[in-house]
PDB file of C-alpha atoms and ligand atoms in Angstrom:
ATOM      1  CA  MET V   1      -1.298  21.683  13.578  1.00 69.00           C
ATOM      2  CA  SER V   2      -3.914  21.988  10.843  1.00 67.00           C
ATOM      3  CA  ASP V   3      -6.964  22.293  13.097  1.00 90.00           C
ATOM      4  CA  LEU V   4      -5.868  25.450  14.891  1.00 96.00           C
ATOM      5  CA  GLN V   5      -8.314  28.332  15.013  1.00 97.00           C
ATOM      6  CA  TYR V   6      -6.298  31.121  16.633  1.00 98.00           C
ATOM      7  CA  ILE V   7      -2.651  30.253  16.055  1.00 98.00           C
ATOM      8  CA  ARG V   8      -0.937  30.353  12.693  1.00 97.00           C
ATOM      9  CA  VAL V   9       2.586  29.134  11.971  1.00 97.00           C
ATOM     10  CA  GLU V  10       4.687  30.331   9.039  1.00 97.00           C
ATOM     11  CA  TRP V  11       8.174  29.197   8.221  1.00 97.00           C
ATOM     12  CA  ASP V  12      11.281  31.028   7.118  1.00 97.00           C
ATOM     13  CA  GLU V  13      13.722  28.189   6.570  1.00 96.00           C
ATOM     14  CA  ASP V  14      14.382  26.857  10.079  1.00 95.00           C
ATOM     15  CA  LEU V  15      12.630  29.720  11.905  1.00 98.00           C
ATOM     16  CA  ALA V  16       8.992  29.274  12.867  1.00 98.00           C
ATOM     17  CA  VAL V  17       6.944  32.468  13.055  1.00 98.00           C
ATOM     18  CA  VAL V  18       4.011  31.832  15.386  1.00 98.00           C
ATOM     19  CA  TYR V  19       1.103  34.286  15.083  1.00 98.00           C
ATOM     20  CA  VAL V  20      -1.580  34.747  17.714  1.00 98.00           C
ATOM     21  CA  ASP V  21      -4.440  35.499  15.364  1.00 98.00           C
ATOM     22  CA  ARG V  22      -7.661  36.648  16.947  1.00 98.00           C
ATOM     23  CA  GLN V  23      -7.665  40.090  15.471  1.00 98.00           C
ATOM     24  CA  GLU V  24     -11.281  41.052  16.171  1.00 98.00           C
ATOM     25  CA  LYS V  25     -10.423  40.944  19.887  1.00 98.00           C
ATOM     26  CA  LEU V  26      -6.903  42.337  19.515  1.00 98.00           C
ATOM     27  CA  ASN V  27      -5.543  38.797  19.909  1.00 98.00           C
ATOM     28  CA  ALA V  28      -6.847  38.530  23.488  1.00 98.00           C
ATOM     29  CA  LEU V  29      -6.112  35.203  25.150  1.00 98.00           C
ATOM     30  CA  ASN V  30      -9.235  33.148  25.716  1.00 97.00           C
ATOM     31  CA  ALA V  31      -8.969  29.544  26.928  1.00 97.00           C
ATOM     32  CA  GLU V  32      -8.728  28.189  23.358  1.00 97.00           C
ATOM     33  CA  VAL V  33      -5.899  30.532  22.394  1.00 98.00           C
ATOM     34  CA  VAL V  34      -3.924  29.510  25.486  1.00 98.00           C
ATOM     35  CA  GLN V  35      -4.590  25.840  24.822  1.00 98.00           C
ATOM     36  CA  GLU V  36      -3.593  26.138  21.146  1.00 98.00           C
ATOM     37  CA  LEU V  37      -0.426  28.022  22.072  1.00 98.00           C
ATOM     38  CA  GLY V  38       0.505  25.145  24.349  1.00 98.00           C
ATOM     39  CA  ARG V  39      -0.108  22.605  21.606  1.00 97.00           C
ATOM     40  CA  VAL V  40       1.934  24.526  19.060  1.00 98.00           C
ATOM     41  CA  PHE V  41       4.907  24.857  21.396  1.00 98.00           C
ATOM     42  CA  ASN V  42       4.663  21.134  22.147  1.00 96.00           C
ATOM     43  CA  ASP V  43       4.682  20.241  18.473  1.00 96.00           C
ATOM     44  CA  LEU V  44       7.522  22.622  17.667  1.00 97.00           C
ATOM     45  CA  ARG V  45       9.602  21.285  20.549  1.00 94.00           C
ATOM     46  CA  ASP V  46       9.502  17.838  18.967  1.00 89.00           C
ATOM     47  CA  ASP V  47      10.429  19.177  15.524  1.00 92.00           C
ATOM     48  CA  ASP V  48      14.184  18.865  14.928  1.00 88.00           C
ATOM     49  CA  HIS V  49      13.913  21.242  11.995  1.00 91.00           C
ATOM     50  CA  VAL V  50      13.198  24.246  14.261  1.00 95.00           C
ATOM     51  CA  ARG V  51      16.151  26.440  15.228  1.00 96.00           C
ATOM     52  CA  GLY V  52      14.161  29.275  16.791  1.00 97.00           C
ATOM     53  CA  ILE V  53      10.716  30.769  17.192  1.00 98.00           C
ATOM     54  CA  ILE V  54       9.399  34.268  16.660  1.00 98.00           C
ATOM     55  CA  LEU V  55       6.132  34.836  18.493  1.00 98.00           C
ATOM     56  CA  THR V  56       4.034  37.738  17.279  1.00 98.00           C
ATOM     57  CA  GLY V  57       0.485  39.047  16.969  1.00 98.00           C
ATOM     58  CA  ALA V  58      -1.502  39.089  13.758  1.00 98.00           C
ATOM     59  CA  GLY V  59      -2.659  42.461  12.472  1.00 97.00           C
ATOM     60  CA  GLU V  60      -1.235  45.933  12.946  1.00 95.00           C
ATOM     61  CA  LYS V  61      -2.702  46.869  16.315  1.00 97.00           C
ATOM     62  CA  ALA V  62      -1.799  44.283  18.884  1.00 98.00           C
ATOM     63  CA  PHE V  63       0.690  41.698  19.998  1.00 98.00           C
ATOM     64  CA  VAL V  64      -1.838  40.439  22.553  1.00 98.00           C
ATOM     65  CA  ALA V  65      -4.189  42.830  24.409  1.00 98.00           C
ATOM     66  CA  GLY V  66      -4.410  40.584  27.446  1.00 97.00           C
ATOM     67  CA  ALA V  67      -6.439  37.733  28.789  1.00 97.00           C
ATOM     68  CA  ASP V  68     -10.007  37.730  27.498  1.00 97.00           C
ATOM     69  CA  ILE V  69     -11.874  40.018  29.875  1.00 98.00           C
ATOM     70  CA  GLY V  70     -15.242  38.643  28.759  1.00 97.00           C
ATOM     71  CA  GLU V  71     -14.150  35.201  29.943  1.00 96.00           C
ATOM     72  CA  LEU V  72     -12.485  36.449  33.140  1.00 97.00           C
ATOM     73  CA  ALA V  73     -15.646  38.333  34.113  1.00 97.00           C
ATOM     74  CA  LYS V  74     -17.450  35.006  34.585  1.00 96.00           C
ATOM     75  CA  MET V  75     -14.847  33.204  36.706  1.00 96.00           C
ATOM     76  CA  ASP V  76     -15.427  31.939  40.227  1.00 96.00           C
ATOM     77  CA  PRO V  77     -12.518  31.442  42.658  1.00 97.00           C
ATOM     78  CA  LEU V  78     -11.621  27.905  41.597  1.00 97.00           C
ATOM     79  CA  GLY V  79     -12.094  28.824  37.964  1.00 96.00           C
ATOM     80  CA  GLY V  80      -9.694  31.727  38.513  1.00 97.00           C
ATOM     81  CA  VAL V  81      -7.045  29.407  39.921  1.00 97.00           C
ATOM     82  CA  LYS V  82      -7.463  27.147  36.893  1.00 97.00           C
ATOM     83  CA  VAL V  83      -7.211  30.013  34.385  1.00 97.00           C
ATOM     84  CA  SER V  84      -4.031  31.176  36.075  1.00 98.00           C
ATOM     85  CA  ARG V  85      -2.476  27.701  36.370  1.00 98.00           C
ATOM     86  CA  ASP V  86      -3.309  26.771  32.772  1.00 97.00           C
ATOM     87  CA  GLY V  87      -1.720  29.984  31.522  1.00 98.00           C
ATOM     88  CA  GLN V  88       1.307  29.590  33.772  1.00 98.00           C
ATOM     89  CA  GLN V  89       1.909  26.070  32.489  1.00 98.00           C
ATOM     90  CA  VAL V  90       1.784  27.095  28.850  1.00 98.00           C
ATOM     91  CA  PHE V  91       3.979  30.132  29.473  1.00 98.00           C
ATOM     92  CA  ALA V  92       6.468  27.954  31.377  1.00 98.00           C
ATOM     93  CA  ARG V  93       6.586  25.671  28.331  1.00 97.00           C
ATOM     94  CA  ILE V  94       7.566  28.720  26.263  1.00 98.00           C
ATOM     95  CA  GLU V  95      10.179  29.824  28.782  1.00 98.00           C
ATOM     96  CA  ARG V  96      11.648  26.309  28.920  1.00 97.00           C
ATOM     97  CA  PHE V  97      11.567  25.869  25.153  1.00 98.00           C
ATOM     98  CA  PRO V  98      14.951  24.417  24.176  1.00 96.00           C
ATOM     99  CA  LYS V  99      15.486  26.814  21.249  1.00 97.00           C
ATOM    100  CA  PRO V 100      15.402  30.619  21.465  1.00 98.00           C
ATOM    101  CA  VAL V 101      11.961  32.237  21.456  1.00 98.00           C
ATOM    102  CA  LEU V 102      11.724  35.915  20.558  1.00 98.00           C
ATOM    103  CA  ALA V 103       8.602  38.049  21.033  1.00 98.00           C
ATOM    104  CA  ALA V 104       8.147  40.537  18.195  1.00 98.00           C
ATOM    105  CA  VAL V 105       5.738  43.050  19.718  1.00 98.00           C
ATOM    106  CA  GLY V 106       4.004  45.146  17.084  1.00 98.00           C
ATOM    107  CA  GLY V 107       1.286  46.867  19.108  1.00 98.00           C
ATOM    108  CA  TYR V 108      -0.467  46.428  22.451  1.00 98.00           C
ATOM    109  CA  ALA V 109       1.171  43.957  24.849  1.00 98.00           C
ATOM    110  CA  LEU V 110      -1.085  44.346  27.843  1.00 98.00           C
ATOM    111  CA  GLY V 111      -1.819  42.145  30.821  1.00 98.00           C
ATOM    112  CA  GLY V 112      -1.476  38.518  29.717  1.00 98.00           C
ATOM    113  CA  GLY V 113       0.059  39.801  26.465  1.00 98.00           C
ATOM    114  CA  CYS V 114       2.836  41.548  28.361  1.00 98.00           C
ATOM    115  CA  GLU V 115       3.261  38.398  30.459  1.00 98.00           C
ATOM    116  CA  LEU V 116       3.469  36.328  27.290  1.00 98.00           C
ATOM    117  CA  ALA V 117       6.272  38.552  25.985  1.00 98.00           C
ATOM    118  CA  LEU V 118       7.994  38.210  29.372  1.00 98.00           C
ATOM    119  CA  ALA V 119       7.912  34.412  29.090  1.00 98.00           C
ATOM    120  CA  CYS V 120       9.880  34.606  25.820  1.00 98.00           C
ATOM    121  CA  HIS V 121      13.674  34.642  25.943  1.00 98.00           C
ATOM    122  CA  LEU V 122      14.009  37.894  23.992  1.00 98.00           C
ATOM    123  CA  ARG V 123      11.765  40.811  23.064  1.00 98.00           C
ATOM    124  CA  ILE V 124      11.874  43.494  20.426  1.00 98.00           C
ATOM    125  CA  ALA V 125       9.131  46.052  19.772  1.00 98.00           C
ATOM    126  CA  SER V 126       7.880  48.324  17.045  1.00 98.00           C
ATOM    127  CA  GLU V 127       7.655  52.058  17.656  1.00 98.00           C
ATOM    128  CA  ASN V 128       3.875  51.860  18.130  1.00 97.00           C
ATOM    129  CA  ALA V 129       4.061  49.074  20.740  1.00 98.00           C
ATOM    130  CA  ARG V 130       2.587  49.697  24.189  1.00 98.00           C
ATOM    131  CA  PHE V 131       3.258  47.656  27.306  1.00 98.00           C
ATOM    132  CA  GLY V 132       1.430  47.470  30.591  1.00 98.00           C
ATOM    133  CA  LEU V 133      -0.140  45.369  33.306  1.00 98.00           C
ATOM    134  CA  PRO V 134      -3.590  46.952  33.684  1.00 98.00           C
ATOM    135  CA  GLU V 135      -4.979  44.102  35.823  1.00 98.00           C
ATOM    136  CA  VAL V 136      -5.323  46.053  39.071  1.00 98.00           C
ATOM    137  CA  GLY V 137      -7.686  48.402  37.250  1.00 98.00           C
ATOM    138  CA  LEU V 138      -9.935  45.390  36.690  1.00 98.00           C
ATOM    139  CA  GLY V 139      -9.684  44.292  40.303  1.00 98.00           C
ATOM    140  CA  ILE V 140      -7.288  41.402  39.648  1.00 98.00           C
ATOM    141  CA  ILE V 141      -3.513  40.868  39.494  1.00 98.00           C
ATOM    142  CA  PRO V 142      -1.305  39.458  36.729  1.00 98.00           C
ATOM    143  CA  GLY V 143      -1.817  35.687  36.882  1.00 98.00           C
ATOM    144  CA  TYR V 144       0.424  34.241  34.173  1.00 98.00           C
ATOM    145  CA  GLY V 145       3.751  34.683  35.953  1.00 98.00           C
ATOM    146  CA  GLY V 146       3.959  38.454  35.486  1.00 98.00           C
ATOM    147  CA  THR V 147       4.408  39.271  39.164  1.00 98.00           C
ATOM    148  CA  LEU V 148       7.571  37.170  39.068  1.00 97.00           C
ATOM    149  CA  ARG V 149       9.008  37.721  35.603  1.00 98.00           C
ATOM    150  CA  LEU V 150       8.623  41.495  35.335  1.00 98.00           C
ATOM    151  CA  ALA V 151      10.584  42.147  38.538  1.00 98.00           C
ATOM    152  CA  ARG V 152      13.262  39.713  37.422  1.00 97.00           C
ATOM    153  CA  LEU V 153      13.652  41.529  34.130  1.00 98.00           C
ATOM    154  CA  ILE V 154      13.395  45.228  35.005  1.00 98.00           C
ATOM    155  CA  GLY V 155      13.993  45.247  38.773  1.00 98.00           C
ATOM    156  CA  LEU V 156      11.670  45.332  41.738  1.00 98.00           C
ATOM    157  CA  GLY V 157      11.023  49.063  42.008  1.00 98.00           C
ATOM    158  CA  ARG V 158       9.987  49.585  38.405  1.00 98.00           C
ATOM    159  CA  ALA V 159       8.000  46.350  38.341  1.00 98.00           C
ATOM    160  CA  ILE V 160       6.049  47.409  41.415  1.00 98.00           C
ATOM    161  CA  GLU V 161       5.382  50.825  39.896  1.00 98.00           C
ATOM    162  CA  LEU V 162       4.113  49.376  36.611  1.00 98.00           C
ATOM    163  CA  THR V 163       2.016  46.693  38.334  1.00 98.00           C
ATOM    164  CA  LEU V 164       0.400  48.975  40.910  1.00 98.00           C
ATOM    165  CA  THR V 165      -0.315  51.887  38.572  1.00 98.00           C
ATOM    166  CA  GLY V 166      -1.470  49.679  35.697  1.00 98.00           C
ATOM    167  CA  ARG V 167       0.129  52.361  33.521  1.00 98.00           C
ATOM    168  CA  MET V 168       0.784  51.819  29.824  1.00 98.00           C
ATOM    169  CA  ILE V 169       4.280  52.669  28.591  1.00 98.00           C
ATOM    170  CA  GLU V 170       5.577  53.348  25.111  1.00 98.00           C
ATOM    171  CA  ALA V 171       8.134  51.214  23.298  1.00 98.00           C
ATOM    172  CA  ARG V 172      11.020  53.657  23.866  1.00 98.00           C
ATOM    173  CA  ARG V 173      10.409  53.629  27.609  1.00 98.00           C
ATOM    174  CA  ALA V 174      10.211  49.838  27.510  1.00 98.00           C
ATOM    175  CA  GLU V 175      13.644  49.811  25.896  1.00 98.00           C
ATOM    176  CA  GLU V 176      15.063  52.251  28.467  1.00 98.00           C
ATOM    177  CA  ILE V 177      14.045  50.014  31.355  1.00 98.00           C
ATOM    178  CA  GLY V 178      15.213  46.792  29.705  1.00 98.00           C
ATOM    179  CA  LEU V 179      11.792  45.353  28.925  1.00 98.00           C
ATOM    180  CA  VAL V 180      12.715  45.082  25.243  1.00 98.00           C
ATOM    181  CA  SER V 181      16.132  45.007  23.648  1.00 98.00           C
ATOM    182  CA  ALA V 182      15.332  47.065  20.542  1.00 98.00           C
ATOM    183  CA  VAL V 183      12.676  49.354  19.052  1.00 98.00           C
ATOM    184  CA  VAL V 184      12.265  49.269  15.288  1.00 98.00           C
ATOM    185  CA  PRO V 185       9.857  50.704  12.678  1.00 98.00           C
ATOM    186  CA  ARG V 186       6.608  48.716  12.444  1.00 97.00           C
ATOM    187  CA  ASP V 187       7.178  47.622   8.851  1.00 97.00           C
ATOM    188  CA  GLU V 188      10.634  46.266   9.720  1.00 98.00           C
ATOM    189  CA  LEU V 189       9.589  44.350  12.839  1.00 98.00           C
ATOM    190  CA  LEU V 190       9.551  40.859  11.415  1.00 98.00           C
ATOM    191  CA  ASP V 191      12.718  41.305   9.354  1.00 98.00           C
ATOM    192  CA  ARG V 192      14.575  42.692  12.350  1.00 98.00           C
ATOM    193  CA  ALA V 193      13.280  39.852  14.512  1.00 98.00           C
ATOM    194  CA  LYS V 194      14.540  37.345  11.951  1.00 98.00           C
ATOM    195  CA  ALA V 195      17.917  39.096  11.718  1.00 98.00           C
ATOM    196  CA  LEU V 196      18.343  38.909  15.503  1.00 98.00           C
ATOM    197  CA  MET V 197      17.364  35.249  15.494  1.00 98.00           C
ATOM    198  CA  ARG V 198      19.810  34.490  12.688  1.00 98.00           C
ATOM    199  CA  GLU V 199      22.556  36.126  14.734  1.00 98.00           C
ATOM    200  CA  ILE V 200      21.738  33.532  17.393  1.00 98.00           C
ATOM    201  CA  THR V 201      21.086  30.500  15.203  1.00 96.00           C
ATOM    202  CA  LYS V 202      24.390  30.818  13.351  1.00 95.00           C
ATOM    203  CA  ASN V 203      25.995  29.739  16.629  1.00 97.00           C
ATOM    204  CA  GLY V 204      26.326  26.205  17.929  1.00 97.00           C
ATOM    205  CA  PRO V 205      22.768  24.934  18.529  1.00 96.00           C
ATOM    206  CA  VAL V 206      23.685  22.753  21.499  1.00 97.00           C
ATOM    207  CA  ALA V 207      25.639  25.610  23.076  1.00 98.00           C
ATOM    208  CA  VAL V 208      22.692  27.992  22.595  1.00 98.00           C
ATOM    209  CA  ARG V 209      20.352  25.485  24.196  1.00 97.00           C
ATOM    210  CA  LEU V 210      22.582  24.790  27.172  1.00 98.00           C
ATOM    211  CA  ALA V 211      23.289  28.500  27.685  1.00 98.00           C
ATOM    212  CA  LEU V 212      19.534  29.044  28.027  1.00 98.00           C
ATOM    213  CA  GLU V 213      19.300  26.125  30.463  1.00 97.00           C
ATOM    214  CA  SER V 214      22.123  27.444  32.584  1.00 98.00           C
ATOM    215  CA  ILE V 215      20.743  31.005  32.650  1.00 98.00           C
ATOM    216  CA  TYR V 216      17.239  29.920  33.664  1.00 97.00           C
ATOM    217  CA  LEU V 217      18.389  27.346  36.186  1.00 97.00           C
ATOM    218  CA  ALA V 218      20.456  30.034  37.896  1.00 97.00           C
ATOM    219  CA  LEU V 219      17.269  32.029  38.551  1.00 95.00           C
ATOM    220  CA  ASP V 220      15.806  29.214  40.634  1.00 92.00           C
ATOM    221  CA  SER V 221      18.823  27.869  42.505  1.00 96.00           C
ATOM    222  CA  SER V 222      21.509  28.903  44.915  1.00 97.00           C
ATOM    223  CA  PRO V 223      24.599  30.534  43.369  1.00 97.00           C
ATOM    224  CA  GLY V 224      26.688  27.505  44.358  1.00 98.00           C
ATOM    225  CA  ASN V 225      24.387  25.016  42.637  1.00 97.00           C
ATOM    226  CA  ALA V 226      24.043  27.272  39.606  1.00 97.00           C
ATOM    227  CA  MET V 227      27.837  27.426  39.252  1.00 98.00           C
ATOM    228  CA  ARG V 228      28.151  23.650  39.560  1.00 98.00           C
ATOM    229  CA  PHE V 229      25.455  23.163  36.929  1.00 97.00           C
ATOM    230  CA  GLU V 230      27.196  25.658  34.641  1.00 98.00           C
ATOM    231  CA  SER V 231      30.458  23.709  35.003  1.00 98.00           C
ATOM    232  CA  ALA V 232      28.713  20.416  34.233  1.00 98.00           C
ATOM    233  CA  LEU V 233      27.153  21.853  31.060  1.00 98.00           C
ATOM    234  CA  PHE V 234      30.461  23.486  30.119  1.00 98.00           C
ATOM    235  CA  GLY V 235      32.140  20.093  30.409  1.00 98.00           C
ATOM    236  CA  LEU V 236      29.314  18.346  28.572  1.00 98.00           C
ATOM    237  CA  LEU V 237      29.844  20.611  25.565  1.00 98.00           C
ATOM    238  CA  ALA V 238      33.372  19.229  25.224  1.00 97.00           C
ATOM    239  CA  SER V 239      31.723  15.995  24.066  1.00 97.00           C
ATOM    240  CA  THR V 240      29.976  17.654  21.098  1.00 97.00           C
ATOM    241  CA  ASP V 241      30.934  17.731  17.445  1.00 97.00           C
ATOM    242  CA  ASP V 242      29.820  21.356  17.524  1.00 97.00           C
ATOM    243  CA  MET V 243      32.576  22.305  19.954  1.00 97.00           C
ATOM    244  CA  ARG V 244      35.210  20.623  17.822  1.00 97.00           C
ATOM    245  CA  GLU V 245      33.798  22.262  14.706  1.00 97.00           C
ATOM    246  CA  GLY V 246      33.562  25.740  16.289  1.00 97.00           C
ATOM    247  CA  MET V 247      37.127  25.713  17.531  1.00 97.00           C
ATOM    248  CA  THR V 248      38.603  24.043  14.442  1.00 98.00           C
ATOM    249  CA  ALA V 249      36.848  26.589  12.228  1.00 97.00           C
ATOM    250  CA  PHE V 250      38.306  29.430  14.290  1.00 97.00           C
ATOM    251  CA  LEU V 251      41.810  28.000  14.050  1.00 98.00           C
ATOM    252  CA  GLU V 252      41.396  27.382  10.303  1.00 97.00           C
ATOM    253  CA  LYS V 253      40.014  30.929   9.840  1.00 97.00           C
ATOM    254  CA  ARG V 254      36.727  29.786   8.326  1.00 97.00           C
ATOM    255  CA  LYS V 255      33.060  29.872   9.279  1.00 96.00           C
ATOM    256  CA  PRO V 256      31.854  26.913  11.363  1.00 97.00           C
ATOM    257  CA  ASP V 257      29.357  24.447   9.971  1.00 96.00           C
ATOM    258  CA  PHE V 258      27.442  23.336  13.050  1.00 96.00           C
ATOM    259  CA  LYS V 259      25.372  20.144  12.966  1.00 93.00           C
ATOM    260  CA  GLY V 260      23.704  20.515  16.356  1.00 92.00           C
ATOM    261  CA  ARG V 261      25.255  17.472  17.976  1.00 93.00           C
TER     262      ARG V 261
HETATM  263  N1  LIG Z 301     -10.310  40.948  26.331  1.00 55.73           N
HETATM  264  C1  LIG Z 301     -11.405  40.849  25.569  1.00 55.73           C
HETATM  265  N2  LIG Z 301     -11.642  41.665  24.531  1.00 55.73           N
HETATM  266  C2  LIG Z 301     -10.712  42.608  24.252  1.00 55.73           C
HETATM  267  C3  LIG Z 301      -9.548  42.765  25.013  1.00 55.73           C
HETATM  268  C4  LIG Z 301      -9.359  41.868  26.103  1.00 55.73           C
HETATM  269  N3  LIG Z 301      -8.276  41.916  26.875  1.00 55.73           N
HETATM  270  N4  LIG Z 301      -8.847  43.791  24.502  1.00 55.73           N
HETATM  271  C5  LIG Z 301      -9.542  44.251  23.454  1.00 55.73           C
HETATM  272  N5  LIG Z 301     -10.679  43.549  23.298  1.00 55.73           N
HETATM  273  C6  LIG Z 301     -11.729  43.712  22.291  1.00 55.73           C
HETATM  274  C7  LIG Z 301     -12.606  44.921  22.559  1.00 55.73           C
HETATM  275  O1  LIG Z 301     -13.607  44.593  23.518  1.00 55.73           O
HETATM  276  C8  LIG Z 301     -13.165  45.164  21.199  1.00 55.73           C
HETATM  277  O2  LIG Z 301     -14.161  44.198  20.918  1.00 55.73           O
HETATM  278  P1  LIG Z 301     -15.586  44.649  20.280  1.00 55.73           P
HETATM  279  O3  LIG Z 301     -15.219  45.266  18.962  1.00 55.73           O
HETATM  280  O4  LIG Z 301     -16.323  43.368  20.155  1.00 55.73           O
HETATM  281  O5  LIG Z 301     -16.161  45.645  21.228  1.00 55.73           O
HETATM  282  C9  LIG Z 301     -11.985  44.844  20.275  1.00 55.73           C
HETATM  283  O6  LIG Z 301     -11.138  44.002  21.039  1.00 55.73           O
HETATM  284  C10 LIG Z 301     -11.206  46.075  19.866  1.00 55.73           C
HETATM  285  O7  LIG Z 301     -10.797  46.753  21.023  1.00 55.73           O
HETATM  286  P2  LIG Z 301     -11.116  48.316  21.309  1.00 55.73           P
HETATM  287  O8  LIG Z 301     -11.158  48.500  22.795  1.00 55.73           O
HETATM  288  O9  LIG Z 301     -12.325  48.728  20.548  1.00 55.73           O
HETATM  289  O10 LIG Z 301      -9.821  48.980  20.685  1.00 55.73           O
HETATM  290  P3  LIG Z 301      -9.190  50.398  21.086  1.00 55.73           P
HETATM  291  O11 LIG Z 301      -8.166  50.686  20.056  1.00 55.73           O
HETATM  292  O12 LIG Z 301     -10.238  51.402  21.347  1.00 55.73           O
HETATM  293  O13 LIG Z 301      -8.437  50.112  22.496  1.00 55.73           O
HETATM  294  C11 LIG Z 301      -7.046  48.866  24.026  1.00 55.73           C
HETATM  295  C12 LIG Z 301      -7.354  49.233  22.551  1.00 55.73           C
HETATM  296  C13 LIG Z 301      -5.981  47.795  24.021  1.00 55.73           C
HETATM  297  C14 LIG Z 301      -6.525  50.114  24.773  1.00 55.73           C
HETATM  298  C15 LIG Z 301      -8.338  48.367  24.706  1.00 55.73           C
HETATM  299  O14 LIG Z 301      -8.929  47.364  23.879  1.00 55.73           O
HETATM  300  C16 LIG Z 301      -8.117  47.765  26.061  1.00 55.73           C
HETATM  301  O15 LIG Z 301      -7.923  48.496  27.024  1.00 55.73           O
HETATM  302  N6  LIG Z 301      -8.156  46.429  26.172  1.00 55.73           N
HETATM  303  C17 LIG Z 301      -8.054  45.735  27.417  1.00 55.73           C
HETATM  304  C18 LIG Z 301      -6.619  45.681  27.894  1.00 55.73           C
HETATM  305  C19 LIG Z 301      -6.528  44.990  29.245  1.00 55.73           C
HETATM  306  O16 LIG Z 301      -7.004  45.459  30.238  1.00 55.73           O
HETATM  307  N7  LIG Z 301      -5.843  43.838  29.236  1.00 55.73           N
HETATM  308  C20 LIG Z 301      -5.604  43.085  30.425  1.00 55.73           C
HETATM  309  C21 LIG Z 301      -6.631  42.058  30.634  1.00 55.73           C
HETATM  310  S1  LIG Z 301      -6.300  41.109  32.074  1.00 55.73           S
END
């Protein structure tokens, strides 16, 4: 990952903090940023050391201020389809990442930046964060999965209102409507993100992974199939050392020592 121009990865033990770092353009997503994001999530997926990822924007002003408008301005119809598909594929890789991915939003999360946060499993924001899908004001629509994921997260009516007005909302409003799960002071954002991740990663890693799989599969399947899949995963967990350890630790009144197998 040494040849990356726009993505930086820092480590805090087994948590990877992934920065989108293109500060002169408020971390806007040009084709290279999207491509590098995809590569980083590929590499991290294959790294057994990773227990969770915090995705954030470098600098004080922005998480990601959207797709790069300078690039979008030049697209033709087929180019537009490609931009959208490339972004969707990378964002799907984030959504399907087998360990929890949390977006720590410390400023503008607009357009593709808001969609990027939506592709993460969890979101927290700083007090100065702003969210919105301003695409219609540019004569386009969200193209990185936002028309699907926003409605799923905050409900159809509010998603339609935000998408059609292109309005920007403040962090507190984002929390009220369920777009983020907490709002914290800017200088505490990363620490609070890490604390939330640690609350997750202290649990059985295989259970966390399969819970994510079950939750996301349920969004795309019939209730009957989703229930059957949940039962299969539930049963599968009975084969893990982690299950034995978790339950034995409870019965022995001690903290579990999970090995992730
Ligand atoms: N694409 C390309 N460049 C962007 C960008 C984007 N989505 N968002 C910000 N930038 C660039 C600006 O053009 C500017 O570059 P310059 O210094 O070379 O002129 C730089 O980032 C700083 O942005 P600026 O607009 O000067 O900051 P601001 O504090 O006045 O405004 C925003 C901040 C976020 C309100 C404003 O930049 C904005 O509206 N950005 C576009 C948001 C958007 O529509 N996103 C969806 C795209 S599909």
